Short mmCIF file of C-alpha atoms in Angstrom, two decimals:
data_model
loop_
_atom_site.label_atom_id
_atom_site.label_comp_id
_atom_site.label_asym_id
_atom_site.label_seq_id
_atom_site.Cartn_x
_atom_site.Cartn_y
_atom_site.Cartn_z
CA MET C 1 0.00 0.00 0.00
CA ILE C 2 2.85 2.41 0.86
CA THR C 3 4.45 1.63 -2.50
CA VAL C 4 1.20 2.42 -4.35
CA VAL C 5 0.82 5.74 -2.51
CA CYS C 6 4.44 6.83 -3.04
CA ASP C 7 4.84 5.58 -6.62
CA ILE C 8 1.35 6.24 -8.06
CA VAL C 9 -0.99 8.40 -5.96
CA LEU C 10 1.53 10.98 -4.70
CA PRO C 11 3.20 11.70 -8.11
CA VAL C 12 -0.18 12.16 -9.83
CA GLY C 13 -1.54 14.42 -7.09
CA LEU C 14 1.67 16.44 -6.89
CA TYR C 15 1.74 16.95 -10.68
CA TYR C 16 -1.73 18.51 -10.80
CA LEU C 17 -1.06 20.56 -7.66
CA LEU C 18 2.10 22.02 -9.23
CA ARG C 19 0.28 22.70 -12.51
CA ALA C 20 -2.50 24.46 -10.58
CA CYS C 21 0.19 26.64 -8.94
CA GLY C 22 1.51 27.67 -12.35
CA ALA C 23 4.45 25.28 -12.81
CA GLY C 24 5.42 24.29 -16.36
CA GLU C 25 4.84 20.80 -17.72
CA ILE C 26 8.48 19.66 -17.46
CA THR C 27 8.97 21.17 -14.00
CA ALA C 28 5.79 19.53 -12.68
CA LEU C 29 6.69 16.16 -14.22
CA LEU C 30 10.24 16.17 -12.82
CA LEU C 31 9.25 17.29 -9.32
CA SER C 32 6.31 14.87 -9.10
CA GLY C 33 8.54 12.09 -10.42
CA SER C 34 10.92 12.62 -7.50
CA ALA C 35 8.45 10.95 -5.09
CA PRO C 36 9.25 7.37 -6.26
CA ALA C 37 12.97 8.21 -6.14
CA LEU C 38 12.69 9.44 -2.54
CA HIS C 39 10.72 6.32 -1.62
CA THR C 40 13.44 4.13 -3.16
CA LEU C 41 16.16 6.02 -1.27
CA HIS C 42 14.19 5.79 1.99
CA SER C 43 13.81 2.01 1.56
CA ALA C 44 17.52 1.67 0.77
CA ILE C 45 18.50 3.61 3.91
CA ARG C 46 15.94 1.76 6.06
CA HIS C 47 17.10 -1.70 4.93
CA ARG C 48 20.73 -0.59 4.46
CA ARG C 49 20.87 -1.95 0.94
CA LEU C 50 20.01 -0.82 -2.60
CA ASP C 51 18.99 -3.71 -4.85
CA ALA C 52 19.17 -3.88 -8.65
CA VAL C 53 15.56 -2.71 -9.05
CA GLY C 54 16.26 0.35 -6.92
CA VAL C 55 19.38 1.23 -8.90
CA PHE C 56 17.45 0.78 -12.16
CA THR C 57 14.57 2.99 -10.93
CA LEU C 58 16.90 5.81 -9.88
CA ALA C 59 18.94 5.56 -13.08
CA LEU C 60 15.81 5.73 -15.25
CA LEU C 61 14.49 8.76 -13.36
CA VAL C 62 17.80 10.60 -13.71
CA VAL C 63 18.24 9.76 -17.42
CA SER C 64 14.66 10.76 -18.32
CA ALA C 65 15.00 14.00 -16.31
CA VAL C 66 18.24 14.95 -18.08
CA ALA C 67 16.82 14.04 -21.51
CA SER C 68 13.67 16.09 -20.85
CA LEU C 69 15.73 19.14 -19.82
CA LEU C 70 18.09 18.86 -22.79
CA THR C 71 15.30 18.46 -25.37
CA SER C 72 12.63 20.56 -23.59
CA ASP C 73 10.24 17.71 -24.41
CA PRO C 74 7.87 16.72 -21.56
CA ARG C 75 6.82 13.58 -23.46
CA ILE C 76 10.21 11.98 -22.71
CA ALA C 77 9.43 12.27 -18.99
CA LEU C 78 5.94 10.85 -19.63
CA ALA C 79 7.37 7.90 -21.58
CA ARG C 80 9.66 6.79 -18.75
CA ASN C 81 6.83 4.85 -17.03
CA GLY C 82 6.20 2.91 -20.23
CA LEU C 83 9.91 2.22 -20.66
CA PHE C 84 10.25 1.06 -17.06
CA THR C 85 7.22 -1.25 -17.41
CA ALA C 86 8.51 -2.68 -20.71
CA LEU C 87 11.92 -3.50 -19.27
CA ALA C 88 10.26 -5.08 -16.23
CA GLY C 89 8.14 -7.26 -18.53
CA ILE C 90 11.18 -8.34 -20.54
CA TRP C 91 13.06 -9.12 -17.32
CA LEU C 92 10.19 -11.35 -16.13
CA LEU C 93 10.20 -13.28 -19.42
CA VAL C 94 14.00 -13.69 -19.28
CA THR C 95 13.68 -15.42 -15.88
CA LEU C 96 11.82 -18.26 -17.68
CA PHE C 97 15.24 -19.37 -18.90
CA THR C 98 16.65 -19.52 -15.35
CA GLY C 99 16.22 -22.24 -12.73
CA ARG C 100 13.36 -20.38 -11.00
CA PRO C 101 10.96 -18.00 -12.83
CA PHE C 102 10.20 -14.61 -11.34
CA THR C 103 6.75 -15.34 -9.90
CA TYR C 104 8.08 -18.37 -8.02
CA GLN C 105 11.02 -16.33 -6.66
CA ALA C 106 8.55 -13.62 -5.56
CA LEU C 107 6.42 -16.26 -3.81
CA ARG C 108 9.43 -17.54 -1.90
CA THR C 109 10.25 -13.98 -0.82
CA LEU C 110 6.68 -13.40 0.37
CA LEU C 111 6.46 -16.74 2.21
CA PRO C 112 9.86 -17.33 3.88
CA GLY C 113 8.26 -19.77 6.34
CA LYS C 114 7.10 -21.98 3.45
CA THR C 115 10.48 -22.32 1.74
CA THR C 116 10.83 -26.05 2.49
CA THR C 117 7.31 -26.81 1.23
CA LEU C 118 7.76 -24.70 -1.89
CA GLU C 119 11.11 -26.27 -2.79
CA ARG C 120 9.67 -29.76 -2.26
CA LEU C 121 6.75 -28.97 -4.58
CA TRP C 122 9.06 -27.39 -7.16
CA ALA C 123 11.32 -30.46 -7.21
CA SER C 124 8.57 -33.11 -7.31
CA ASP C 125 5.43 -31.59 -8.90
CA ALA C 126 5.54 -30.80 -12.64
CA SER C 127 2.07 -29.16 -12.60
CA PHE C 128 3.24 -26.85 -9.78
CA ARG C 129 6.20 -25.74 -11.92
CA ARG C 130 3.93 -25.18 -14.96
CA VAL C 131 1.66 -22.91 -12.91
CA TRP C 132 4.48 -20.54 -11.92
CA ARG C 133 6.05 -20.55 -15.39
CA GLY C 134 2.61 -19.79 -16.85
CA LEU C 135 2.03 -16.96 -14.36
CA THR C 136 5.43 -15.50 -15.23
CA VAL C 137 4.43 -15.47 -18.91
CA LEU C 138 1.10 -13.86 -17.96
CA TRP C 139 2.75 -11.03 -15.98
CA GLY C 140 5.55 -10.54 -18.52
CA VAL C 141 3.20 -10.24 -21.49
CA GLY C 142 0.74 -8.22 -19.42
CA LEU C 143 3.43 -5.68 -18.49
CA LEU C 144 4.52 -5.39 -22.14
CA CYS C 145 0.93 -4.65 -23.20
CA ASP C 146 0.65 -2.11 -20.36
CA ALA C 147 3.93 -0.50 -21.49
CA LEU C 148 2.71 -0.18 -25.10
CA LEU C 149 -0.44 1.62 -23.95
CA ARG C 150 1.63 4.00 -21.75
CA LEU C 151 3.93 4.90 -24.65
CA LEU C 152 0.94 5.47 -26.96
CA MET C 153 -0.64 7.76 -24.36
CA ALA C 154 2.63 9.64 -23.80
CA TYR C 155 3.06 10.51 -27.49
CA THR C 156 -0.56 10.92 -28.67
CA LEU C 157 -2.59 12.50 -25.82
CA PRO C 158 -2.43 16.02 -24.33
CA VAL C 159 0.41 16.15 -21.75
CA ASP C 160 -1.83 17.19 -18.84
CA SER C 161 -4.16 14.22 -19.29
CA VAL C 162 -1.44 11.53 -19.25
CA PRO C 163 -0.44 11.46 -15.51
CA ALA C 164 -4.04 10.77 -14.41
CA LEU C 165 -4.54 8.13 -17.12
CA ASP C 166 -1.23 6.51 -16.10
CA GLY C 167 -2.63 6.02 -12.60
CA VAL C 168 -5.92 4.61 -13.94
CA LEU C 169 -4.05 2.21 -16.25
CA TYR C 170 -1.88 1.06 -13.33
CA ALA C 171 -5.00 0.18 -11.30
CA ILE C 172 -6.68 -1.62 -14.21
CA SER C 173 -3.57 -3.64 -15.15
CA TRP C 174 -2.75 -4.59 -11.56
CA ILE C 175 -6.30 -5.64 -10.67
CA LEU C 176 -6.74 -7.61 -13.94
CA LEU C 177 -3.47 -9.51 -13.53
CA GLN C 178 -4.15 -10.16 -9.83
CA VAL C 179 -7.65 -11.53 -10.52
CA ILE C 180 -6.37 -13.87 -13.26
CA THR C 181 -3.52 -14.99 -10.99
CA GLN C 182 -5.84 -15.82 -8.09
CA VAL C 183 -8.27 -17.69 -10.38
CA VAL C 184 -5.39 -19.78 -11.75
CA LEU C 185 -4.06 -20.53 -8.25
CA VAL C 186 -7.49 -21.64 -7.04
CA ARG C 187 -8.49 -23.68 -10.12
CA THR C 188 -5.15 -25.53 -10.18
CA ARG C 189 -5.38 -26.12 -6.37
CA THR C 190 -1.93 -24.54 -6.03
CA LEU C 191 -2.96 -22.68 -2.86
CA VAL C 192 -4.15 -25.96 -1.30
CA LYS C 193 -0.79 -27.55 -2.13
CA ILE C 194 1.00 -24.71 -0.34
CA PHE C 195 -1.33 -24.04 2.58
CA GLY C 196 -3.02 -27.42 3.01
CA ASN C 197 -6.54 -27.15 4.46
CA LEU C 198 -6.22 -23.45 5.19
CA GLY C 199 -8.57 -22.77 2.25
CA PRO C 200 -8.20 -20.44 -0.73
CA ARG C 201 -9.74 -17.39 0.96
CA ARG C 202 -7.60 -17.58 4.12
CA ALA C 203 -4.57 -18.49 2.01
CA PHE C 204 -5.07 -15.40 -0.14
CA ALA C 205 -5.42 -13.30 3.03
CA ALA C 206 -2.15 -14.76 4.30
CA THR C 207 -0.28 -13.91 1.09
CA THR C 208 -1.78 -10.41 1.17
CA ARG C 209 -0.59 -9.83 4.75
CA GLN C 210 2.88 -11.00 3.77
CA ASP C 211 2.81 -8.60 0.80
CA GLU C 212 1.80 -5.66 3.01
CA ALA C 213 4.47 -6.55 5.58
CA SER C 214 7.14 -6.44 2.86
CA ASP C 215 6.32 -2.71 2.28
#
C-alpha cells in the first residue's frame, strides 16, 4: 500500500497541484517524479541496501530527467513509465530461462516460512512448476501490453491528461493480472498444495498480509 501511494498516488496528485500553482509541464513532471525516487532512497536507507531494481529505478528517473531538460520535451518524462514497465516485462520473461521464474522467486520472498514446502513442490510436482512458469508469462506479457499503452498515451494525448490516465491504467492492469492470478491458483489447487486445508480465501489473506508486511 505504501508503495502504491508513493509511486502512483503521490506523483499524480503532486503533478496537478504544481500545474494548478503555475508550474510548467516539465517542472511539474520532474518534481512529481521525485516521489518514487525518494521512496526508493528511503527504503535503501531503512534496509541498508540498494537492490538492482532500486538502482534501475533511480537511473531511469535521472536519465529521463536529463533528456527532458536537454530536449525541452515533456513527453520523454511521460514515456519513462512505459519504458520502465517494458523492461520489467522483458526481465520477467527472461527469468523463464533460469532455474526459477520470477513469480516463483517472488512467492518464496513473500512466504519465507514456506520455503521447504515450496522447494519440495518445485522439485517433485511438474504441474506446480507449470503454474508458476505460466504466471510469469502472464505477468511478462501483461506488463509489455501495459507499457505499449503507456507509450501510446505519452506521445498521442495532451500532456496534462497523461499522468491521471497513467494512474488509472496502473490500477486496471494490476487488478486484472491479480484476478487472473488468483483464479489460476485456485483452479489448479496450487494454494491448497502450499497451505493445506487453510482454504483459498484464508490463504489469499495470508499472502496479502505478507505482501503488506514487505512494504
